[in-house]
Each structure stands twice: as C-alpha cells, then as structure tokens.
Amino acid sequence: MSGSPYAPNTETDTSEMLDAVGVSDVEALFDIPEPVRFDGDFDIESRSEPAVLNMVSDMLGNNDDLTEFLGRGYYDHYVPSVVDRLSLRSEFLTSYTQYQPEVTQGFLQALFEYQSILVELTGLPVANASMYDAASGLAEAALLASRIRDADGTDVLVPEYVREERVSVLENYVAGHDINVKRVGTADGTLDIDALTAAVDEDTLMVYAESPTTRGTIEEHLAEIGEIAHENDAMFAVASDPVAMSILEAPGDLGADVVVGDAVLGMPNAYGMGLGIFATRDDYLRHVPGRLIGIGEDQDGKRAFTLTLQTREQHIRRERATSNICTNQAWVALRTAIHAASLGPDGLVDLAEQMVELPRDLAAQLDALPGIEAPVHDRHHFREFVARTEAPASEIAADLEDEGFAVQAVDDHELQFTVTETNEHAVDDLLAAVEEVVA
Amino acid sequence: MSFEIPENLYYTESHEWVDPETGKIGITDYAQDELGDIVFVEFPGVGDHLETDDELGVVESIKAVSDIYSPVSGEVTAVNEALEGEPELLNDDPYGEGWLVELDLDSTDEVESLLTPEEYESQL
C-alpha cells in the first residue's frame, strides 16, 4: 500500500521506523490507561476526495435553509471580500499567533491598528489585542476591578436584561474570588436607575451596563449610572460594539472605566464565535488582561512594533499574572481591523445609521399588523427590538420556522427581531409570513 | 563588587531595609543591582495596615517582577510617589530618594528580630 498526501507513510515505512526504535507495533508507543481508551470502530470508510465532498454536501443539504432574524449578541454584517483576500494570505494565516517582532512586524502593526481603532471608538486610551468574547471580557473586567485599589467591594451589579449565558460565564469566571454577581431590575428595557441606587452600596465593586442592550435598546443613562458607581468607589464597565460606538457617544466620555463587548466585524456570524474587545483607562494599564502591542524603536532608531508590558502575563509572572489568557484571537482581530478600515469612519457611521433605521422601520410595519405590537420598549433601538404577541410567542416562532424564518421567542408573549444589511432584503417576505401566521 | 549597607538600618534575608527612626522601608543596594533597571513600582494604599511579611508592593525591572514584603507591621503613612515618574531613583539611590513606603510602626521592638548590617553583609 502506498501513502497519500495526507498520510504519507507506507506500511514498509512504518515497520522500518518501528524496527529502528525497537518496538513491535504502533500500539506499543502509547501508554493510555484502559478506562479512557475507545476500542470501538469509528465506522469511517476511506473515500476519494470528490466522494467525500459529495457526501458532506448531501449531509449539509439536510439543514433547513432559514432566513435568520436572530441576534441577542450575535450579529451578521456583510464582510467585504477584501477581508478574506488579505487575512487568508500565508503571512497572516499561521497555525500559531506570530508575536516575534524580529519576523512579524506586519502582523504586529495590524494588531496595533486594531487596538487604535478601539481606542478611537471607545474613548479610552488603552485597548488590548482582544479577548475570547464579550462574556470573558466582562468577567475579566470584574477581576480587573478586584485588582485596582480605587474600587473596593465584592458585588458586581448586572442588569436583568443581560442574557443568561453571559452572566453564567461571569459567575464561573469569578468563582473562587471574593466576588458576588447580583442582578438589578430594568425599566422599559434599560437599567432602572432607582433600583440601581437602591442596590449600590459600599460593597459594590463594579456596575455593568450594555448599550445596545441584549434586548436591542440604547441605554440612555450611561453617564448617570457611571456617576452612581463612582460615588460608591465602584468601577463602571460598559459593553458595546464597534458599529454601535460609531454613532453613540463614546462610553469612555460618559465615565466608563472599562469597555468590553463583541467586535462583531470581520467574521461571518457562525457557531456563536465572538471576538472580545477590551479597553480601559491609563491608570489601569498594568492590570489589563491579555496581549498589548506597543510601538518602540529598533537598534537603528526605526519605528518597530512589539508586545509590551508582558510582566502582566503568565509566562513571566506565573500564578500572579493579571489573567490566564495568554494567547487570544489575533487572526480574528486582524480581520476586524481590515473590515473596520475598509469601511472607514464614514462607512461605519453609515452602517450604524442603517442599524437604527432598519429595526425602526420593521417595528413600525409589524406594529401595523393585528396581533402584534412593536417595539415593546419606548426606546431607541439598534439592530433589534422586542415585539409583544397576543398568541404565544413560541407558537408563532414555530409557525414562522415552517415558513422559512428564524425568529426567537424570548418570553411567553415576546418575539425578538434582528435586522441588518444582510437580511433586510427578506423583510417584506417576513412581514407577509407574520401576517399569515398571526392572523 | 561591594554594596552599600548603611549602619543605621535593619535588613531582611529578602533584601528589604527598614529605618526604625523614620519608619521608611526600601530595598537594598544589592537588590536593586540584582534586579537591574527598575521600570515600575506598585505601592500599597496609604492607610493600609500591614502585618510582618504582608505584601508591601511590587518592583518591576526589565528582567523580573519581584514582590516586596514588609519587614515589620504598621500602618502605611506615605508612599514614594516620585518613583511613579522616575522609577530609576530606586537604582540610583536605594536608601535615599528611592525609598518605597513609610510606616507608622506598631512597635519599635520588631526590628530587633531583623538582620543587623553585619549579619546582612555576611549573607550576601
């Protein structure tokens, strides 16, 4: 039997190698305990490449091809082809993130640009080279708060509108630290200031808010929330995203000490993958988790990019590192930077304006239909909104699925609709389907 | 190479010094030399109470990050903010302008259990 490009060793090659090391068979090279061994059969026959392609295509053909109006943290924006074209170049698409300044000035510069874009959008002077996702960024913000001296306390206050998955990550992440997560009530889709005032006390370590929120509303009281946090020596963390921040006032200018969230740009909306943004104040520079790229000079005095302040990180500081994120999603950050740069400031603002108009128009059209009211909250919205239904929302969602649309039921009589430039072409069809289903 | 070890101070095996007259604490000439160029110093909060061997701060150099431990117990009354802008003072003048923190000592007797200049020198 001859080898293949994917498994190049023939049986002869294998036996020669086994002879050379004095071992009877491949099994003898491994020492895997019996209880964890899989001794079944994977039931995979070898096939030719075209046969495998056909088989997998047939399998994927079984998927429902639904038009999605889903959001709640994961958004589909059109990724320009330049993003693939550049990011798939072999200098960029490597199996391990390239950080060595001697050989990878290009990648380091791209990451520096990514950080710079976030500094501009967040209004905060320091941004790291990314976290895993918005949820881990939120959790790292809580740990940052526990490290800095001007915030003391144990309670992290999280609004009711934040979706459970994000809160669950936060709770898991801070387990073992002296940190408790507490929920604060909302009023018409944004944080209830009275409830916050009642909940905040000397034990408050951090106050967290989102804008846009998980329910699509714009949080109108960020500055006020920040003041309440700061009056109680608590840190103020805000989640947003680069598209929203292109049009909203920069959270840093409203008193946010940390901005987290999802980069949204650069990747297709698939499998729940995110890219966590993380920006903070200069004072907290040495407490920032994750990688930081800085500008220095080489021995000839030329500008050079390099990892900086690595003494925060676990390969230097071991168990006392600021966080155990030592690598990150640098390639995704690169794609985000290319996407943002290709839109440019004007393109980002145009996109953001669309994200205000599209849900406003869809909500108004839904509201005109019998059996559905939209939006539930009398607020400005971004990308998405919640609608109230007379019939049970889960039944309507199931009927819409039969019609080819994915819409999420978020409560007994609440549906959430998300609309961006990638699904707006299907709005009329969706409206027709809703009218039919609700009637 | 010989290091400066002032006569009026007490020392620890981990290379901190304390001045019982002023309550000032720092790291020794030997320690700054071992660390190399200091780039950052992290302090406790003024008003914090430290027990003996509590972490008093962190000194970061281009080579390493070192925790500094309090040789004695007391309340922090001042930190050397000059080091925030000029951490190199710690290299240049570890017993003078490069002091780290000032404590209001709980008891002046505690220094008796520390190393004398002679004892410290003999362990280098």
Coordinates of C-alpha atoms in Angstrom, one line a residue:
Chain A
M1 CA 0.0 0.0 0.0
S2 CA 1.4 3.4 -0.9
G3 CA 1.0 6.5 1.2
S4 CA -1.2 9.5 0.3
P5 CA -0.5 13.3 0.6
Y6 CA -2.4 13.2 3.9
A7 CA -0.9 10.0 5.4
P8 CA 2.4 9.6 3.6
N9 CA 3.9 6.6 5.4
T10 CA 3.5 3.2 3.7
E11 CA 3.4 0.0 5.8
T12 CA 7.0 -0.6 4.9
D13 CA 8.0 2.9 6.2
T14 CA 6.1 2.3 9.4
S15 CA 7.7 -1.1 10.1
E16 CA 11.2 0.2 9.3
M17 CA 10.6 3.0 11.8
L18 CA 9.3 0.6 14.5
D19 CA 12.3 -1.6 14.0
A20 CA 14.6 1.4 14.3
V21 CA 13.3 2.2 17.8
G22 CA 12.9 -1.4 18.7
V23 CA 9.2 -1.6 19.2
S24 CA 6.9 -4.3 17.8
D25 CA 3.8 -2.3 16.8
V26 CA 2.4 1.3 16.9
E27 CA 0.3 0.5 20.0
A28 CA 3.5 -0.1 22.0
L29 CA 4.4 3.6 21.5
F30 CA 1.4 4.7 23.6
D31 CA 0.6 4.2 27.3
I32 CA -3.1 5.1 27.5
P33 CA -5.0 3.7 30.5
E34 CA -7.7 1.2 29.7
P35 CA -10.7 3.1 31.1
V36 CA -10.2 6.1 28.8
R37 CA -9.5 4.1 25.6
F38 CA -12.0 4.0 22.8
D39 CA -12.0 0.5 21.5
G40 CA -14.9 0.7 19.1
D41 CA -14.9 1.4 15.4
F42 CA -15.3 4.9 14.0
D43 CA -17.1 3.3 11.1
I44 CA -15.4 5.6 8.6
E45 CA -14.5 4.1 5.2
S46 CA -11.9 5.8 3.2
R47 CA -13.2 7.5 0.1
S48 CA -11.8 9.7 -2.6
E49 CA -11.8 13.5 -2.2
P50 CA -14.8 14.1 -4.6
A51 CA -16.7 11.3 -3.0
V52 CA -16.2 12.9 0.5
L53 CA -17.2 16.3 -0.9
N54 CA -20.4 14.9 -2.3
M55 CA -21.2 13.0 0.9
V56 CA -20.7 16.1 3.1
S57 CA -22.7 18.3 0.7
D58 CA -25.6 15.9 0.8
M59 CA -25.4 15.8 4.6
L60 CA -25.4 19.6 4.8
G61 CA -28.3 19.7 2.3
N62 CA -30.5 18.3 5.1
N63 CA -30.2 21.6 7.0
D64 CA -33.2 23.9 7.0
D65 CA -32.2 26.9 5.0
L66 CA -33.9 29.5 7.2
T67 CA -33.6 33.3 6.8
E68 CA -32.5 34.4 10.2
F69 CA -33.8 37.4 12.1
L70 CA -31.8 36.4 15.2
G71 CA -29.4 38.5 17.3
R72 CA -29.1 38.9 21.1
G73 CA -25.4 39.3 21.0
Y74 CA -24.6 37.7 17.6
Y75 CA -25.0 39.8 14.5
D76 CA -24.5 39.3 10.8
H77 CA -22.8 42.1 9.0
Y78 CA -21.6 41.8 5.4
V79 CA -17.9 41.0 5.4
P80 CA -16.3 42.6 2.4
S81 CA -14.2 40.3 0.2
V82 CA -11.1 42.3 0.9
V83 CA -11.2 40.8 4.4
D84 CA -10.8 37.2 3.1
R85 CA -8.4 38.3 0.4
L86 CA -5.9 39.8 2.9
S87 CA -6.4 37.7 6.0
L88 CA -6.0 34.4 4.2
R89 CA -2.5 35.4 2.9
S90 CA 0.1 33.0 4.2
E91 CA 1.9 35.7 6.1
F92 CA -1.2 36.2 8.3
L93 CA -2.9 32.7 8.4
T94 CA -0.5 30.8 10.6
S95 CA -1.1 28.0 12.9
Y96 CA 0.2 29.9 15.9
T97 CA -0.1 33.6 16.5
Q98 CA 3.1 35.3 15.4
Y99 CA 4.4 37.7 18.1
Q100 CA 8.1 37.7 17.5
P101 CA 9.0 41.3 16.5
E102 CA 12.1 40.2 14.5
V103 CA 9.9 38.4 11.9
T104 CA 6.4 39.7 12.2
Q105 CA 6.3 43.5 12.0
G106 CA 3.3 43.3 9.6
F107 CA 1.0 41.3 11.9
L108 CA 2.0 43.3 15.0
Q109 CA 1.3 46.6 13.1
A110 CA -2.1 45.2 12.1
L111 CA -2.9 44.4 15.8
F112 CA -1.7 47.8 16.8
E113 CA -4.1 49.3 14.3
Y114 CA -6.9 47.1 15.7
Q115 CA -6.1 48.5 19.2
S116 CA -6.0 52.0 17.8
I117 CA -9.4 51.7 16.2
L118 CA -10.9 50.6 19.5
V119 CA -9.2 53.4 21.4
E120 CA -10.8 55.8 19.0
L121 CA -14.3 54.2 19.2
T122 CA -14.4 53.6 23.0
G123 CA -12.9 56.9 24.0
L124 CA -10.5 55.1 26.3
P125 CA -6.7 55.3 25.9
V126 CA -5.7 51.6 26.2
A127 CA -7.1 48.6 24.3
N128 CA -5.8 45.1 24.3
A129 CA -5.3 42.9 21.3
S130 CA -8.6 41.0 22.1
M131 CA -10.3 38.6 24.5
Y132 CA -12.2 35.5 23.6
D133 CA -15.6 37.1 23.5
A134 CA -17.9 39.7 25.2
A135 CA -18.6 37.3 28.2
S136 CA -15.0 36.6 29.0
G137 CA -14.3 40.3 28.6
L138 CA -17.0 41.1 31.2
A139 CA -15.5 38.6 33.6
E140 CA -12.0 40.0 33.1
A141 CA -13.4 43.5 33.8
A142 CA -14.7 42.2 37.2
L143 CA -11.3 40.7 38.0
L144 CA -9.7 44.0 37.0
A145 CA -12.0 45.8 39.4
S146 CA -10.9 43.5 42.2
R147 CA -7.2 44.3 41.4
I148 CA -7.4 48.0 41.5
R149 CA -7.2 50.0 44.7
D150 CA -9.7 52.7 43.9
A151 CA -12.5 50.1 43.6
D152 CA -13.3 48.1 46.7
G153 CA -16.2 45.7 47.5
T154 CA -17.4 42.3 46.4
D155 CA -20.6 42.8 44.4
V156 CA -20.8 43.1 40.7
L157 CA -24.2 44.5 39.6
V158 CA -25.6 43.2 36.4
P159 CA -28.9 44.4 34.8
E160 CA -31.7 42.0 34.3
Y161 CA -31.6 42.5 30.5
V162 CA -28.2 40.8 30.2
R163 CA -28.7 37.3 28.7
E164 CA -28.1 34.4 31.0
E165 CA -25.2 32.8 29.0
R166 CA -23.1 36.0 29.6
V167 CA -23.9 36.1 33.3
S168 CA -23.2 32.4 33.6
V169 CA -19.7 32.9 32.2
L170 CA -19.1 35.8 34.6
E171 CA -20.2 33.7 37.6
N172 CA -18.0 30.8 36.6
Y173 CA -15.0 33.0 35.9
V174 CA -15.1 34.8 39.3
A175 CA -15.8 31.7 41.3
G176 CA -13.0 31.4 43.9
H177 CA -12.6 35.1 44.0
D178 CA -14.4 37.1 46.7
I179 CA -17.0 38.4 44.1
N180 CA -20.8 38.1 44.0
V181 CA -22.9 38.7 41.0
K182 CA -26.2 40.5 41.7
R183 CA -29.0 41.4 39.3
V184 CA -30.5 44.8 39.1
G185 CA -34.0 45.4 37.7
T186 CA -34.8 47.2 34.5
A187 CA -37.4 49.8 33.5
D188 CA -38.7 49.7 29.9
G189 CA -35.7 47.9 28.6
T190 CA -32.9 49.8 30.2
L191 CA -31.4 49.8 33.7
D192 CA -33.8 51.1 36.4
I193 CA -31.9 54.0 38.0
D194 CA -34.0 53.8 41.2
A195 CA -33.3 50.1 41.5
L196 CA -29.6 50.7 40.9
T197 CA -29.5 53.5 43.5
A198 CA -31.1 51.1 46.0
A199 CA -28.8 48.2 45.1
V200 CA -25.5 50.2 45.2
D201 CA -23.6 50.4 48.5
E202 CA -20.1 50.2 49.9
D203 CA -19.9 46.5 48.9
T204 CA -20.3 47.3 45.2
L205 CA -17.2 46.5 43.3
M206 CA -18.4 47.1 39.7
V207 CA -21.5 48.3 37.9
Y208 CA -22.1 46.9 34.4
A209 CA -24.4 48.1 31.7
E210 CA -24.8 47.5 28.0
S211 CA -25.6 49.8 25.1
P212 CA -27.1 48.5 23.0
T213 CA -28.6 46.0 25.4
T214 CA -29.4 42.4 24.8
R215 CA -32.9 43.5 24.0
G216 CA -31.7 46.0 21.4
T217 CA -32.4 49.1 23.4
I218 CA -30.0 52.0 23.7
E219 CA -29.1 52.6 27.4
E220 CA -29.8 56.3 27.8
H221 CA -28.4 56.8 31.3
L222 CA -24.8 55.7 31.0
A223 CA -23.4 58.9 32.4
E224 CA -25.8 58.8 35.4
I225 CA -25.1 55.1 36.0
G226 CA -21.3 55.8 35.9
E227 CA -21.7 58.6 38.5
I228 CA -23.7 56.3 40.8
A229 CA -20.9 53.7 40.5
H230 CA -18.1 56.2 41.1
E231 CA -19.8 57.8 44.1
N232 CA -19.6 54.3 45.7
D233 CA -16.0 53.6 44.8
A234 CA -17.1 51.1 42.2
M235 CA -15.7 50.6 38.7
F236 CA -18.1 51.2 35.8
A237 CA -17.9 48.7 32.9
V238 CA -19.9 49.1 29.7
A239 CA -20.5 46.6 26.8
S240 CA -20.9 47.9 23.3
D241 CA -19.6 47.1 19.8
P242 CA -17.6 49.0 17.2
V243 CA -20.6 49.6 14.9
A244 CA -22.8 51.0 17.7
M245 CA -19.9 53.1 19.1
S246 CA -19.5 54.7 15.6
I247 CA -22.8 56.6 16.2
L248 CA -23.2 56.6 20.0
E249 CA -21.3 58.8 22.3
A250 CA -18.0 57.1 23.3
P251 CA -18.5 55.2 26.6
G252 CA -15.2 56.5 27.8
D253 CA -16.5 60.0 27.5
L254 CA -19.5 59.0 29.7
G255 CA -17.4 57.8 32.6
A256 CA -16.9 54.1 31.6
D257 CA -13.7 52.8 33.2
V258 CA -13.7 49.7 31.0
V259 CA -15.4 48.9 27.7
V260 CA -16.0 45.3 26.7
G261 CA -18.2 43.7 24.1
D262 CA -18.0 41.9 20.9
A263 CA -16.1 43.1 17.9
V264 CA -19.0 41.9 15.5
L265 CA -17.0 43.0 12.4
G266 CA -14.7 40.7 10.4
M267 CA -16.3 37.3 10.9
P268 CA -19.3 35.6 9.4
N269 CA -22.0 35.0 12.1
A270 CA -21.5 31.4 12.8
Y271 CA -21.3 28.9 15.7
G272 CA -21.5 31.6 18.3
M273 CA -17.9 32.7 17.8
G274 CA -17.1 36.1 19.0
L275 CA -14.1 38.4 19.5
G276 CA -13.9 40.2 22.8
I277 CA -13.0 43.8 22.9
F278 CA -11.4 45.3 26.0
A279 CA -10.4 48.9 26.6
T280 CA -9.6 50.8 29.8
R281 CA -8.1 53.9 31.4
D282 CA -4.4 54.6 31.5
D283 CA -4.4 54.2 35.3
Y284 CA -5.2 50.5 34.9
L285 CA -2.6 49.8 32.2
R286 CA -0.6 47.4 34.3
H287 CA -3.7 45.5 35.3
V288 CA -5.0 44.9 31.8
P289 CA -5.5 41.2 30.9
G290 CA -4.3 39.9 27.6
R291 CA -1.8 41.0 25.0
L292 CA -0.8 44.6 24.3
I293 CA 1.1 45.7 21.2
G294 CA 3.2 48.8 21.5
I295 CA 5.4 51.0 19.4
G296 CA 9.1 51.1 20.1
E297 CA 12.3 51.7 18.2
D298 CA 14.7 49.2 16.8
Q299 CA 18.5 49.5 17.2
D300 CA 18.7 51.8 14.2
G301 CA 16.1 54.1 15.7
K302 CA 13.4 53.0 13.3
R303 CA 9.7 52.6 14.4
A304 CA 9.1 49.0 15.4
F305 CA 6.0 47.2 16.8
T306 CA 6.4 44.8 19.7
L307 CA 4.5 43.1 22.6
T308 CA 4.8 45.3 25.6
L309 CA 4.2 45.2 29.3
Q310 CA 4.4 41.4 29.3
T311 CA 5.2 41.3 33.0
R312 CA 1.4 41.2 33.5
E313 CA 1.3 37.9 31.7
Q314 CA 1.5 34.4 32.9
H315 CA 4.7 33.4 31.0
I316 CA 6.5 36.0 33.1
R317 CA 4.5 36.3 36.3
R318 CA 3.1 32.8 36.6
E319 CA 0.3 32.4 39.1
R320 CA 0.3 36.2 39.8
A321 CA -0.5 37.2 36.3
T322 CA -3.4 39.5 35.6
S323 CA -5.2 36.8 33.8
N324 CA -4.7 33.4 32.3
I325 CA -5.5 34.5 28.8
C326 CA -2.0 34.2 27.3
T327 CA -3.0 33.8 23.7
N328 CA -6.1 35.2 22.0
Q329 CA -7.8 35.5 18.7
A330 CA -5.2 37.6 17.0
W331 CA -6.2 36.5 13.5
V332 CA -9.9 37.4 14.1
A333 CA -8.7 40.8 15.5
L334 CA -6.8 41.2 12.2
R335 CA -10.0 40.6 10.2
T336 CA -11.9 43.0 12.4
A337 CA -9.3 45.7 11.8
I338 CA -9.4 45.1 8.0
H339 CA -13.2 45.2 8.0
A340 CA -13.3 48.4 10.0
A341 CA -10.6 50.0 7.9
S342 CA -12.3 49.0 4.7
L343 CA -15.5 50.7 5.9
G344 CA -13.6 53.7 7.2
P345 CA -15.1 56.2 9.6
D346 CA -17.8 57.3 7.2
G347 CA -18.7 53.8 6.2
L348 CA -19.0 52.8 9.9
V349 CA -21.3 55.7 10.6
D350 CA -23.5 54.8 7.5
L351 CA -23.7 51.2 8.7
A352 CA -24.6 52.3 12.2
E353 CA -27.3 54.6 10.9
Q354 CA -28.8 51.7 9.0
M355 CA -28.8 49.7 12.2
V356 CA -31.0 52.4 13.7
E357 CA -33.4 52.8 10.7
L358 CA -33.9 49.1 9.8
P359 CA -35.3 48.0 13.2
R360 CA -37.3 51.2 13.5
D361 CA -39.0 50.6 10.1
L362 CA -39.6 46.8 10.7
A363 CA -41.1 47.5 14.1
A364 CA -43.4 50.1 12.7
Q365 CA -44.5 47.7 9.9
L366 CA -45.1 44.8 12.4
D367 CA -47.0 47.2 14.7
A368 CA -49.4 47.9 11.9
L369 CA -50.3 44.2 11.8
P370 CA -53.1 42.8 14.0
G371 CA -52.0 40.6 16.9
I372 CA -48.5 42.1 17.3
E373 CA -47.2 45.3 18.9
A374 CA -43.7 46.6 18.3
P375 CA -41.4 47.7 19.8
V376 CA -42.3 46.7 23.4
H377 CA -39.9 49.4 24.8
D378 CA -40.3 53.0 24.1
R379 CA -36.6 53.5 23.5
H380 CA -34.2 54.0 20.7
H381 CA -33.1 50.6 19.2
F382 CA -30.1 49.3 17.5
R383 CA -30.3 46.3 15.1
E384 CA -33.1 44.6 17.1
F385 CA -36.2 45.0 19.2
V386 CA -38.7 43.0 21.1
A387 CA -42.3 42.7 19.9
R388 CA -45.3 41.7 22.0
T389 CA -47.7 39.0 20.6
E390 CA -51.3 38.1 21.5
A391 CA -50.7 34.4 20.7
P392 CA -48.0 32.5 22.5
A393 CA -44.6 33.7 21.1
S394 CA -43.2 30.1 20.8
E395 CA -46.1 29.0 18.6
I396 CA -45.6 32.0 16.3
A397 CA -41.9 31.3 16.2
A398 CA -42.5 27.6 15.3
D399 CA -45.0 28.6 12.5
L400 CA -42.5 31.2 11.1
E401 CA -39.9 28.4 11.0
D402 CA -42.2 26.4 8.8
E403 CA -42.4 29.5 6.6
G404 CA -38.6 29.6 6.4
F405 CA -37.8 32.3 9.0
A406 CA -35.9 32.0 12.3
V407 CA -37.2 34.4 14.9
Q408 CA -36.5 34.0 18.7
A409 CA -39.3 33.8 21.3
V410 CA -37.7 35.5 24.3
D411 CA -40.7 35.3 26.6
D412 CA -44.3 33.8 26.6
H413 CA -45.6 36.7 24.5
E414 CA -42.4 38.3 23.3
L415 CA -40.5 37.8 20.0
Q416 CA -37.2 39.4 19.3
F417 CA -36.4 40.6 15.7
T418 CA -32.9 41.5 14.5
V419 CA -32.4 43.2 11.1
T420 CA -29.2 44.2 9.5
E421 CA -28.0 44.8 5.9
T422 CA -27.7 41.1 5.4
N423 CA -31.3 40.2 5.9
E424 CA -33.2 43.4 5.1
H425 CA -33.9 42.0 1.6
A426 CA -36.2 39.5 3.2
V427 CA -38.2 41.9 5.4
D428 CA -41.2 42.0 3.1
D429 CA -41.4 38.2 2.9
L430 CA -41.1 38.1 6.7
L431 CA -43.9 40.6 7.2
A432 CA -46.1 38.6 4.8
A433 CA -45.4 35.4 6.8
V434 CA -46.0 37.1 10.2
E435 CA -49.3 38.5 8.9
E436 CA -50.3 35.0 7.8
V437 CA -49.2 33.3 11.0
V438 CA -50.6 35.8 13.4
A439 CA -54.0 36.2 11.7
Chain B
M1 CA 31.8 44.0 43.9
S2 CA 30.9 45.6 47.2
F3 CA 27.4 47.0 48.1
E4 CA 26.4 49.9 50.3
I5 CA 24.9 48.7 53.6
P6 CA 24.2 51.7 55.8
E7 CA 24.9 51.2 59.6
N8 CA 21.6 52.8 60.9
L9 CA 19.2 50.4 59.1
Y10 CA 17.9 46.8 59.7
Y11 CA 17.7 44.3 57.0
T12 CA 15.8 41.1 55.9
E13 CA 17.0 38.0 54.1
S14 CA 14.8 39.0 51.2
H15 CA 16.8 42.3 50.8
E16 CA 14.4 44.8 52.3
W17 CA 15.6 47.5 54.7
V18 CA 13.8 49.4 57.4
D19 CA 14.8 52.6 59.2
P20 CA 13.4 52.4 62.8
E21 CA 13.8 56.2 63.2
T22 CA 11.6 57.2 60.2
G23 CA 9.6 54.1 59.5
K24 CA 10.8 54.1 55.9
I25 CA 11.2 50.9 54.0
G26 CA 13.0 50.1 50.8
I27 CA 15.1 47.5 49.0
T28 CA 18.9 47.2 49.4
D29 CA 21.7 48.3 47.0
Y30 CA 22.3 44.6 46.3
A31 CA 18.6 44.1 45.5
Q32 CA 18.5 47.0 43.0
D33 CA 21.7 45.8 41.4
E34 CA 20.3 42.2 41.0
L35 CA 17.0 43.4 39.6
G36 CA 18.6 45.7 37.0
D37 CA 16.9 48.8 35.6
I38 CA 13.6 49.4 37.5
V39 CA 10.7 50.4 35.3
F40 CA 7.7 50.3 37.6
V41 CA 6.8 50.2 41.3
E42 CA 3.4 49.2 42.7
F43 CA 2.5 50.5 46.2
P44 CA 0.1 49.6 48.9
G45 CA -2.7 52.1 49.7
V46 CA -1.9 54.9 52.2
G47 CA -3.9 54.0 55.4
D48 CA -3.5 50.2 54.7
H49 CA -2.3 48.2 57.7
L50 CA 0.4 45.7 57.0
E51 CA 1.4 42.7 59.1
T52 CA 5.0 41.5 59.0
D53 CA 5.6 39.6 55.7
D54 CA 2.5 41.0 54.1
E55 CA 3.0 42.0 50.5
L56 CA 4.0 45.6 50.5
G57 CA 4.3 46.2 46.8
V58 CA 5.8 45.0 43.6
V59 CA 9.0 46.2 41.9
E60 CA 9.3 45.5 38.2
S61 CA 12.6 45.7 36.3
I62 CA 13.4 44.9 32.7
K63 CA 14.4 41.4 33.9
A64 CA 11.9 40.4 36.5
V65 CA 8.9 41.2 38.7
S66 CA 9.6 40.9 42.4
D67 CA 7.2 41.1 45.3
I68 CA 8.3 43.2 48.2
Y69 CA 7.4 42.1 51.7
S70 CA 7.0 44.2 54.8
P71 CA 9.8 43.6 57.3
V72 CA 7.6 44.9 60.2
S73 CA 4.0 45.6 60.9
G74 CA 2.4 49.1 60.8
E75 CA 0.1 51.5 59.0
V76 CA 1.2 53.0 55.7
T77 CA 1.5 56.7 56.2
A78 CA 3.2 57.6 52.8
V79 CA 4.3 56.0 49.6
N80 CA 7.2 57.4 47.5
E81 CA 5.2 58.9 44.6
A82 CA 8.4 60.2 43.0
L83 CA 9.0 56.7 41.8
E84 CA 5.9 56.7 39.7
G85 CA 7.5 59.1 37.3
E86 CA 11.2 58.3 38.0
P87 CA 11.5 54.6 39.0
E88 CA 15.2 54.8 38.2
L89 CA 15.6 56.7 41.5
L90 CA 15.4 53.2 43.1
N91 CA 18.5 52.2 41.2
D92 CA 20.4 55.4 41.8
D93 CA 19.7 55.9 45.5
P94 CA 18.0 52.9 47.1
Y95 CA 18.5 54.2 50.7
G96 CA 17.6 57.8 50.0
E97 CA 15.4 59.1 47.2
G98 CA 14.5 55.5 46.2
W99 CA 12.6 54.6 49.5
L100 CA 9.3 52.8 48.9
V101 CA 6.9 53.3 51.7
E102 CA 6.7 54.9 55.2
L103 CA 5.1 53.0 58.0
D104 CA 3.8 54.1 61.4
L105 CA 5.4 51.1 63.2
D106 CA 3.2 49.1 65.5
S107 CA 6.2 48.6 67.8
T108 CA 9.8 49.7 67.6
D109 CA 10.9 46.3 69.1
E110 CA 10.0 44.4 66.0
V111 CA 13.2 45.5 64.2
E112 CA 15.3 43.6 66.9
S113 CA 14.4 40.3 65.1
L114 CA 15.7 41.6 61.8
L115 CA 19.3 41.4 60.5
T116 CA 22.0 43.9 61.6
P117 CA 24.1 45.4 58.8
E118 CA 26.9 42.9 59.7
E119 CA 24.5 39.9 59.6
Y120 CA 23.1 41.1 56.3
E121 CA 26.5 41.6 54.7
S122 CA 27.6 38.1 55.8
Q123 CA 24.7 36.5 54.0
L124 CA 25.4 38.2 50.6

